[in-house]
mmCIF file of C-alpha atoms in Angstrom:
data_model
loop_
_atom_site.group_PDB
_atom_site.id
_atom_site.type_symbol
_atom_site.label_atom_id
_atom_site.label_comp_id
_atom_site.label_asym_id
_atom_site.label_seq_id
_atom_site.Cartn_x
_atom_site.Cartn_y
_atom_site.Cartn_z
ATOM 1 C CA UNK D 653 -0.081 -0.037 -0.046
ATOM 2 C CA UNK D 654 1.329 3.502 -0.959
ATOM 3 C CA UNK D 655 1.702 6.371 1.330
ATOM 4 C CA UNK D 656 -0.949 8.232 -0.630
ATOM 5 C CA UNK D 657 -3.291 5.359 -0.048
ATOM 6 C CA UNK D 658 -2.487 5.673 3.708
ATOM 7 C CA UNK D 659 -3.599 9.272 3.653
ATOM 8 C CA UNK D 660 -0.345 11.055 2.662
ATOM 9 C CA UNK D 661 -0.269 13.719 -0.015
ATOM 10 C CA UNK D 662 0.581 12.730 -3.603
ATOM 11 C CA UNK D 663 4.163 13.041 -4.400
ATOM 12 C CA UNK D 664 3.738 16.027 -6.742
ATOM 13 C CA UNK D 665 1.773 17.840 -4.054
ATOM 14 C CA UNK D 666 4.560 17.058 -1.479
ATOM 15 C CA UNK D 667 7.292 18.615 -3.721
ATOM 16 C CA UNK D 668 5.196 21.636 -4.431
ATOM 17 C CA UNK D 669 4.323 22.346 -0.682
ATOM 18 C CA UNK D 670 7.980 21.921 0.351
ATOM 19 C CA UNK D 671 9.114 24.254 -2.520
ATOM 20 C CA UNK D 672 6.580 26.829 -1.425
ATOM 21 C CA UNK D 673 7.423 26.595 2.217
ATOM 22 C CA UNK D 674 11.251 26.808 1.734
ATOM 23 C CA UNK D 675 10.698 29.794 -0.698
ATOM 24 C CA UNK D 676 8.406 31.524 1.925
ATOM 25 C CA UNK D 677 10.950 31.027 4.770
ATOM 26 C CA UNK D 678 13.842 32.152 2.727
ATOM 27 C CA UNK D 679 12.072 35.120 1.284
ATOM 28 C CA UNK D 680 10.951 36.274 4.708
ATOM 29 C CA UNK D 681 14.431 36.301 6.194
ATOM 30 C CA UNK D 682 15.955 38.027 3.117
ATOM 31 C CA UNK D 683 13.290 40.642 3.508
ATOM 32 C CA UNK D 684 14.360 41.119 7.153
ATOM 33 C CA UNK D 685 18.073 41.461 6.138
ATOM 34 C CA UNK D 686 19.209 38.100 7.757
ATOM 35 C CA UNK D 687 21.985 36.215 6.002
ATOM 36 C CA UNK D 688 21.622 32.450 5.252
ATOM 37 C CA UNK D 689 24.374 30.086 6.486
ATOM 38 C CA UNK D 690 25.009 26.367 6.209
ATOM 39 C CA UNK D 691 26.937 24.658 9.211
ATOM 40 C CA UNK D 692 28.322 21.043 9.331
ATOM 41 C CA UNK D 693 26.169 18.168 10.022
ATOM 42 C CA UNK D 694 28.765 16.046 11.676
ATOM 43 C CA UNK D 695 30.282 17.495 14.809
ATOM 44 C CA UNK D 696 32.633 16.694 17.553
ATOM 45 C CA UNK D 697 30.133 17.676 20.183
ATOM 46 C CA UNK D 698 26.393 18.898 20.362
ATOM 47 C CA UNK D 699 24.590 20.909 22.941
ATOM 48 C CA UNK D 700 24.015 18.749 25.935
ATOM 49 C CA UNK D 701 20.243 18.894 26.707
ATOM 50 C CA UNK D 702 17.929 16.750 28.665
ATOM 51 C CA UNK D 703 16.375 13.894 26.736
ATOM 52 C CA UNK D 704 17.848 14.966 23.348
ATOM 53 C CA UNK D 705 20.092 12.190 22.243
ATOM 54 C CA UNK D 706 22.403 12.415 19.269
ATOM 55 C CA UNK D 707 23.061 9.846 16.658
ATOM 56 C CA UNK D 708 26.621 8.580 16.460
ATOM 57 C CA UNK D 709 28.654 9.220 13.246
ATOM 58 C CA UNK D 710 32.040 8.264 13.979
ATOM 59 C CA UNK D 711 34.394 9.926 14.662
ATOM 60 C CA UNK D 712 31.726 12.484 15.758
ATOM 61 C CA UNK D 713 27.989 12.987 16.269
ATOM 62 C CA UNK D 714 25.164 14.080 13.810
ATOM 63 C CA UNK D 715 23.963 17.694 14.716
ATOM 64 C CA UNK D 716 20.878 17.756 16.973
ATOM 65 C CA UNK D 717 20.649 21.456 16.013
ATOM 66 C CA UNK D 718 22.961 24.019 14.362
ATOM 67 C CA UNK D 719 23.005 26.127 17.564
ATOM 68 C CA UNK D 720 26.517 25.828 18.632
ATOM 69 C CA UNK D 721 27.967 26.426 15.291
ATOM 70 C CA UNK D 722 25.748 29.435 14.511
ATOM 71 C CA UNK D 723 26.764 31.018 17.798
ATOM 72 C CA UNK D 724 30.386 30.608 17.000
ATOM 73 C CA UNK D 725 29.620 32.537 13.581
ATOM 74 C CA UNK D 726 27.932 35.304 15.674
ATOM 75 C CA UNK D 727 30.982 35.610 17.712
ATOM 76 C CA UNK D 728 32.988 36.206 14.428
ATOM 77 C CA UNK D 729 30.783 39.043 13.299
ATOM 78 C CA UNK D 730 28.253 37.373 11.069
ATOM 79 C CA UNK D 731 25.415 39.645 12.130
ATOM 80 C CA UNK D 732 21.789 38.241 12.080
ATOM 81 C CA UNK D 733 21.694 34.822 10.586
ATOM 82 C CA UNK D 734 19.441 31.926 9.708
ATOM 83 C CA UNK D 735 19.822 28.438 8.529
ATOM 84 C CA UNK D 736 17.484 25.606 7.139
ATOM 85 C CA UNK D 737 19.287 22.686 8.723
ATOM 86 C CA UNK D 738 18.989 18.912 8.633
ATOM 87 C CA UNK D 739 19.197 17.731 12.236
ATOM 88 C CA UNK D 740 19.053 14.215 13.856
ATOM 89 C CA UNK D 741 17.797 12.965 17.187
ATOM 90 C CA UNK D 742 17.938 9.345 18.168
ATOM 91 C CA UNK D 743 14.711 7.448 19.044
ATOM 92 C CA UNK D 744 12.434 10.461 18.106
ATOM 93 C CA UNK D 745 9.838 8.269 16.268
ATOM 94 C CA UNK D 746 6.188 8.850 15.929
ATOM 95 C CA UNK D 747 3.319 10.637 14.027
ATOM 96 C CA UNK D 748 4.908 14.021 14.784
ATOM 97 C CA UNK D 749 8.553 13.011 15.442
ATOM 98 C CA UNK D 750 11.270 11.693 13.185
ATOM 99 C CA UNK D 751 14.888 10.910 13.927
ATOM 100 C CA UNK D 752 15.832 13.275 10.849
ATOM 101 C CA UNK D 753 14.048 16.541 10.322
ATOM 102 C CA UNK D 754 14.396 20.175 9.390
ATOM 103 C CA UNK D 755 15.046 23.043 11.762
ATOM 104 C CA UNK D 756 14.795 26.652 10.705
ATOM 105 C CA UNK D 757 17.036 28.355 13.253
ATOM 106 C CA UNK D 758 17.805 32.021 13.395
ATOM 107 C CA UNK D 759 19.450 34.711 15.516
ATOM 108 C CA UNK D 760 18.925 38.373 15.920
ATOM 109 C CA UNK D 761 21.246 40.827 17.746
ATOM 110 C CA UNK D 762 19.762 42.265 20.843
ATOM 111 C CA UNK D 763 18.698 40.529 24.102
ATOM 112 C CA UNK D 764 15.043 40.368 23.419
ATOM 113 C CA UNK D 765 12.683 37.525 22.499
ATOM 114 C CA UNK D 766 9.818 39.640 21.219
ATOM 115 C CA UNK D 767 11.227 40.070 17.646
ATOM 116 C CA UNK D 768 11.676 36.381 17.319
ATOM 117 C CA UNK D 769 8.232 35.672 18.437
ATOM 118 C CA UNK D 770 6.983 38.163 15.868
ATOM 119 C CA UNK D 771 9.152 36.225 13.265
ATOM 120 C CA UNK D 772 7.489 33.015 14.257
ATOM 121 C CA UNK D 773 4.057 34.531 13.620
ATOM 122 C CA UNK D 774 4.996 35.850 10.348
ATOM 123 C CA UNK D 775 6.606 32.639 9.036
ATOM 124 C CA UNK D 776 3.705 30.571 10.126
ATOM 125 C CA UNK D 777 1.420 32.973 8.244
ATOM 126 C CA UNK D 778 3.635 33.035 5.132
ATOM 127 C CA UNK D 779 4.025 29.237 5.055
ATOM 128 C CA UNK D 780 0.173 28.628 5.341
ATOM 129 C CA UNK D 781 -0.558 31.276 2.607
ATOM 130 C CA UNK D 782 2.246 30.054 0.403
ATOM 131 C CA UNK D 783 1.239 26.384 0.460
ATOM 132 C CA UNK D 784 -2.518 27.210 -0.226
ATOM 133 C CA UNK D 785 -3.585 23.859 1.449
ATOM 134 C CA UNK D 786 -6.213 22.986 3.930
ATOM 135 C CA UNK D 787 -4.933 24.381 7.031
ATOM 136 C CA UNK D 788 -5.457 27.886 8.451
ATOM 137 C CA UNK D 789 -2.789 29.920 10.411
ATOM 138 C CA UNK D 790 -3.792 31.260 13.790
ATOM 139 C CA UNK D 791 -5.757 34.455 13.683
ATOM 140 C CA UNK D 792 -4.687 35.345 17.116
ATOM 141 C CA UNK D 793 -1.550 34.758 19.304
ATOM 142 C CA UNK D 794 -1.340 35.099 23.012
ATOM 143 C CA UNK D 795 1.695 35.212 25.511
ATOM 144 C CA UNK D 796 1.055 32.937 28.359
ATOM 145 C CA UNK D 797 3.362 33.006 31.506
ATOM 146 C CA UNK D 798 4.514 29.415 32.400
ATOM 147 C CA UNK D 799 3.903 29.884 36.194
ATOM 148 C CA UNK D 800 0.504 31.362 35.529
ATOM 149 C CA UNK D 801 -0.561 28.556 33.355
ATOM 150 C CA UNK D 802 0.679 26.058 35.813
ATOM 151 C CA UNK D 803 -1.436 27.696 38.605
ATOM 152 C CA UNK D 804 -4.521 27.990 36.511
ATOM 153 C CA UNK D 805 -4.217 24.344 35.286
ATOM 154 C CA UNK D 806 -3.300 22.359 38.374
ATOM 155 C CA UNK D 807 -3.285 24.869 41.203
ATOM 156 C CA UNK D 808 0.497 24.774 41.946
ATOM 157 C CA UNK D 809 2.089 28.144 42.781
ATOM 158 C CA UNK D 810 5.787 27.937 41.894
ATOM 159 C CA UNK D 811 8.573 30.407 42.269
ATOM 160 C CA UNK D 812 10.627 28.914 39.483
ATOM 161 C CA UNK D 813 13.723 28.166 41.530
ATOM 162 C CA UNK D 814 12.543 25.323 43.837
ATOM 163 C CA UNK D 815 14.979 22.346 44.376
ATOM 164 C CA UNK D 816 13.767 18.863 43.756
ATOM 165 C CA UNK D 817 12.267 18.433 47.332
ATOM 166 C CA UNK D 818 10.614 21.924 47.313
ATOM 167 C CA UNK D 819 9.157 21.371 43.897
ATOM 168 C CA UNK D 820 7.647 17.928 44.880
ATOM 169 C CA UNK D 821 6.072 19.486 48.079
ATOM 170 C CA UNK D 822 4.391 22.229 45.920
ATOM 171 C CA UNK D 823 2.711 19.921 43.598
ATOM 172 C CA UNK D 824 -0.682 18.351 43.659
ATOM 173 C CA UNK D 825 -0.424 14.540 44.442
ATOM 174 C CA UNK D 826 -0.579 13.190 40.848
ATOM 175 C CA UNK D 827 2.280 15.360 39.647
ATOM 176 C CA UNK D 828 4.169 14.853 42.793
ATOM 177 C CA UNK D 829 3.969 11.015 42.344
ATOM 178 C CA UNK D 830 5.522 11.368 38.878
ATOM 179 C CA UNK D 831 8.299 13.569 40.233
ATOM 180 C CA UNK D 832 8.945 11.189 43.043
ATOM 181 C CA UNK D 833 9.146 8.143 40.723
ATOM 182 C CA UNK D 834 11.574 10.083 38.395
ATOM 183 C CA UNK D 835 13.815 10.927 41.261
ATOM 184 C CA UNK D 836 14.083 7.291 42.646
ATOM 185 C CA UNK D 837 17.133 6.149 40.643
ATOM 186 C CA UNK D 838 18.967 9.629 41.418
ATOM 187 C CA UNK D 839 19.283 9.287 45.201
ATOM 188 C CA UNK D 840 23.110 9.609 44.790
ATOM 189 C CA UNK D 841 23.106 12.331 42.205
ATOM 190 C CA UNK D 842 24.381 15.873 42.888
ATOM 191 C CA UNK D 843 21.641 18.382 43.843
ATOM 192 C CA UNK D 844 21.758 20.241 40.511
ATOM 193 C CA UNK D 845 21.143 17.175 38.604
ATOM 194 C CA UNK D 846 18.270 16.116 41.031
ATOM 195 C CA UNK D 847 16.696 19.592 40.510
ATOM 196 C CA UNK D 848 17.036 19.300 36.736
ATOM 197 C CA UNK D 849 15.614 15.825 36.811
ATOM 198 C CA UNK D 850 12.575 16.830 39.000
ATOM 199 C CA UNK D 851 11.766 19.781 36.825
ATOM 200 C CA UNK D 852 12.058 17.938 33.612
ATOM 201 C CA UNK D 853 9.810 15.124 35.122
ATOM 202 C CA UNK D 854 7.354 17.709 36.317
ATOM 203 C CA UNK D 855 7.252 19.479 32.955
ATOM 204 C CA UNK D 856 6.581 16.232 31.073
ATOM 205 C CA UNK D 857 3.838 15.102 33.530
ATOM 206 C CA UNK D 858 2.130 18.458 33.634
ATOM 207 C CA UNK D 859 2.208 18.746 29.728
ATOM 208 C CA UNK D 860 0.611 15.335 29.469
ATOM 209 C CA UNK D 861 -1.993 15.940 32.293
ATOM 210 C CA UNK D 862 -2.982 19.571 31.779
ATOM 211 C CA UNK D 863 -1.120 21.720 29.276
ATOM 212 C CA UNK D 864 -2.016 19.794 26.121
ATOM 213 C CA UNK D 865 -5.641 20.050 26.968
ATOM 214 C CA UNK D 866 -5.328 23.747 27.990
ATOM 215 C CA UNK D 867 -3.574 24.471 24.615
ATOM 216 C CA UNK D 868 -6.402 23.124 22.520
ATOM 217 C CA UNK D 869 -8.466 26.230 23.288
ATOM 218 C CA UNK D 870 -6.039 28.511 21.689
ATOM 219 C CA UNK D 871 -4.893 28.892 18.174
ATOM 220 C CA UNK D 872 -1.533 30.325 18.672
ATOM 221 C CA UNK D 873 0.423 30.444 22.005
ATOM 222 C CA UNK D 874 3.857 31.648 23.172
ATOM 223 C CA UNK D 875 4.726 30.113 26.542
ATOM 224 C CA UNK D 876 7.153 32.505 28.227
ATOM 225 C CA UNK D 877 8.985 33.052 31.332
ATOM 226 C CA UNK D 878 10.153 29.503 31.907
ATOM 227 C CA UNK D 879 11.435 28.330 35.315
ATOM 228 C CA UNK D 880 14.977 28.670 35.971
ATOM 229 C CA UNK D 881 15.853 24.849 36.145
ATOM 230 C CA UNK D 882 14.465 24.666 32.575
ATOM 231 C CA UNK D 883 16.679 27.488 31.262
ATOM 232 C CA UNK D 884 18.720 25.169 28.914
ATOM 233 C CA UNK D 885 20.880 27.785 27.110
ATOM 234 C CA UNK D 886 18.876 30.802 28.146
ATOM 235 C CA UNK D 887 19.850 33.624 30.451
ATOM 236 C CA UNK D 888 18.078 34.068 33.831
ATOM 237 C CA UNK D 889 15.979 37.088 34.381
ATOM 238 C CA UNK D 890 17.909 39.782 36.339
ATOM 239 C CA UNK D 891 14.900 41.036 38.176
ATOM 240 C CA UNK D 892 13.184 37.605 38.994
ATOM 241 C CA UNK D 893 15.867 34.853 39.557
ATOM 242 C CA UNK D 894 13.274 32.143 39.215
ATOM 243 C CA UNK D 895 12.600 32.948 35.537
ATOM 244 C CA UNK D 896 14.603 31.992 32.438
ATOM 245 C CA UNK D 897 14.124 34.067 29.299
ATOM 246 C CA UNK D 898 12.975 31.256 27.176
ATOM 247 C CA UNK D 899 9.863 30.623 25.032
ATOM 248 C CA UNK D 900 7.957 27.889 23.342
ATOM 249 C CA UNK D 901 5.560 28.606 20.460
ATOM 250 C CA UNK D 902 2.567 26.460 19.785
ATOM 251 C CA UNK D 903 0.137 26.175 16.844
ATOM 252 C CA UNK D 904 -3.195 24.298 17.322
ATOM 253 C CA UNK D 905 -1.783 22.510 20.480
ATOM 254 C CA UNK D 906 1.490 21.425 18.776
ATOM 255 C CA UNK D 907 4.849 22.894 19.775
ATOM 256 C CA UNK D 908 6.658 24.271 16.819
ATOM 257 C CA UNK D 909 9.599 26.508 18.149
ATOM 258 C CA UNK D 910 11.697 26.947 21.181
ATOM 259 C CA UNK D 911 13.859 30.120 21.678
ATOM 260 C CA UNK D 912 16.201 31.832 24.175
ATOM 261 C CA UNK D 913 17.706 35.084 25.062
ATOM 262 C CA UNK D 914 21.127 33.462 24.827
ATOM 263 C CA UNK D 915 23.409 32.650 27.776
ATOM 264 C CA UNK D 916 26.958 34.155 27.380
ATOM 265 C CA UNK D 917 28.604 32.877 30.544
ATOM 266 C CA UNK D 918 30.861 29.845 29.791
ATOM 267 C CA UNK D 919 31.067 28.680 33.553
ATOM 268 C CA UNK D 920 27.246 28.598 33.938
ATOM 269 C CA UNK D 921 26.810 26.914 30.536
ATOM 270 C CA UNK D 922 29.468 24.284 31.488
ATOM 271 C CA UNK D 923 27.638 23.721 34.770
ATOM 272 C CA UNK D 924 24.318 23.145 32.985
ATOM 273 C CA UNK D 925 25.842 20.764 30.512
ATOM 274 C CA UNK D 926 27.367 18.793 33.358
ATOM 275 C CA UNK D 927 24.012 18.536 35.077
ATOM 276 C CA UNK D 928 22.522 17.057 32.044
ATOM 277 C CA UNK D 929 25.569 14.443 31.761
ATOM 278 C CA UNK D 930 24.761 13.553 35.418
ATOM 279 C CA UNK D 931 21.113 13.030 34.638
ATOM 280 C CA UNK D 932 22.237 10.823 31.643
ATOM 281 C CA UNK D 933 24.382 8.912 34.157
ATOM 282 C CA UNK D 934 21.422 8.368 36.376
ATOM 283 C CA UNK D 935 19.499 6.846 33.446
ATOM 284 C CA UNK D 936 22.469 4.634 32.345
ATOM 285 C CA UNK D 937 23.418 6.640 29.349
ATOM 286 C CA UNK D 938 27.035 7.523 28.628
ATOM 287 C CA UNK D 939 27.975 11.302 29.064
ATOM 288 C CA UNK D 940 28.080 13.390 25.929
ATOM 289 C CA UNK D 941 31.218 15.284 25.037
ATOM 290 C CA UNK D 942 31.218 18.978 25.914
ATOM 291 C CA UNK D 943 32.204 21.464 23.218
ATOM 292 C CA UNK D 944 35.095 23.197 24.867
ATOM 293 C CA UNK D 945 35.755 25.326 21.791
ATOM 294 C CA UNK D 946 32.243 26.673 22.020
ATOM 295 C CA UNK D 947 32.658 27.475 25.619
ATOM 296 C CA UNK D 948 35.857 29.195 25.048
ATOM 297 C CA UNK D 949 34.313 31.509 22.478
ATOM 298 C CA UNK D 950 31.138 32.120 24.405
ATOM 299 C CA UNK D 951 32.211 35.205 26.062
ATOM 300 C CA UNK D 952 32.517 36.839 22.606
ATOM 301 C CA UNK D 953 28.867 36.182 21.738
ATOM 302 C CA UNK D 954 27.254 39.425 21.246
ATOM 303 C CA UNK D 955 23.929 40.004 23.091
ATOM 304 C CA UNK D 956 21.371 38.095 21.001
ATOM 305 C CA UNK D 957 18.282 35.905 20.950
ATOM 306 C CA UNK D 958 17.708 32.875 18.913
ATOM 307 C CA UNK D 959 14.941 30.398 18.055
ATOM 308 C CA UNK D 960 14.571 27.095 16.216
ATOM 309 C CA UNK D 961 11.323 26.198 14.421
ATOM 310 C CA UNK D 962 10.390 22.583 13.294
ATOM 311 C CA UNK D 963 9.672 22.925 9.553
ATOM 312 C CA UNK D 964 8.262 19.471 9.014
ATOM 313 C CA UNK D 965 5.700 20.074 11.818
ATOM 314 C CA UNK D 966 4.632 23.555 10.248
ATOM 315 C CA UNK D 967 4.269 22.077 6.799
ATOM 316 C CA UNK D 968 2.265 19.103 8.259
ATOM 317 C CA UNK D 969 0.014 21.642 9.868
ATOM 318 C CA UNK D 970 -0.293 23.916 6.802
ATOM 319 C CA UNK D 971 -1.300 20.863 4.798
ATOM 320 C CA UNK D 972 -4.110 20.100 7.194
ATOM 321 C CA UNK D 973 -2.524 16.744 8.083
ATOM 322 C CA UNK D 974 -1.566 15.037 11.447
ATOM 323 C CA UNK D 975 1.482 12.884 10.516
ATOM 324 C CA UNK D 976 4.988 14.119 9.316
ATOM 325 C CA UNK D 977 4.913 11.063 7.027
ATOM 326 C CA UNK D 978 1.939 12.600 5.075
ATOM 327 C CA UNK D 979 4.100 15.336 3.700
ATOM 328 C CA UNK D 980 7.661 13.839 3.961
ATOM 329 C CA UNK D 981 9.989 13.704 1.018
ATOM 330 C CA UNK D 982 12.081 10.823 2.603
ATOM 331 C CA UNK D 983 12.739 8.282 -0.089
ATOM 332 C CA UNK D 984 15.661 5.950 0.471
ATOM 333 C CA UNK D 985 16.462 7.373 3.988
ATOM 334 C CA UNK D 986 17.491 5.294 6.909
#
């Protein structure tokens, strides 16, 4: 049985929609004055993030994102840049996941996420318009504060800087139980890794139990002001130390983009990478190499904000479909 018979678009239509989407994305950024770059797919090291597992490509790893390479270009004076990158993440398989997919990643100078969130809204509209298919772009977008949505959905009032034990105590029983279960194998882990594990377990469980349902009532949502332990590569707010300047963008209940006001402190970034490697150890995974060259250059990163958007997901939404396979051009892939 062919993919078309299973509900996927006919192959000519797939080619047409990808061509239109790529042209729309590139046209938007060129109109905005950003320069297109292309960075290596095989790397010595990738950004070390929770539950993002790279695929080995000896003697290196396949890129999970172009982030570190693009930031190193920014340190060399590239100015605002964008890239449509092939990226790879092990064991990401499902209707809306694939081990190989396309990230549109871009950086603007200046420590503010708002211009990037406006970019996301414009790109979504342009891709929907360009493809001319069954989907419709959000007519309205909202900014929703992470802590406010948590309180409204499950009643927990969080500061955003709780350690593992304080977070568990602040949660309703169903969520607390998920965090306790996740922490069970991490009794001997250092406090920073336990805190990271607790918050990632909470975020996953809360998303499954509450946030996904909440999102269904909103066309376009930017979830902003993440808790500090979920900062990843983002700076912490200078006024409220419980907040990280990170945002996630959702269309029709589906996450399509994730962005940061970028951290420029190599010692803090190394500490965060180490905490993720400790989390990996707890789960029986080998530590990932840390990119020392990137950290050495990080102080030279100009104040900037960056965001990455999953193009395959956006095209799937624009086509009015529910599976990446319905629009994929993958022929002969692994």
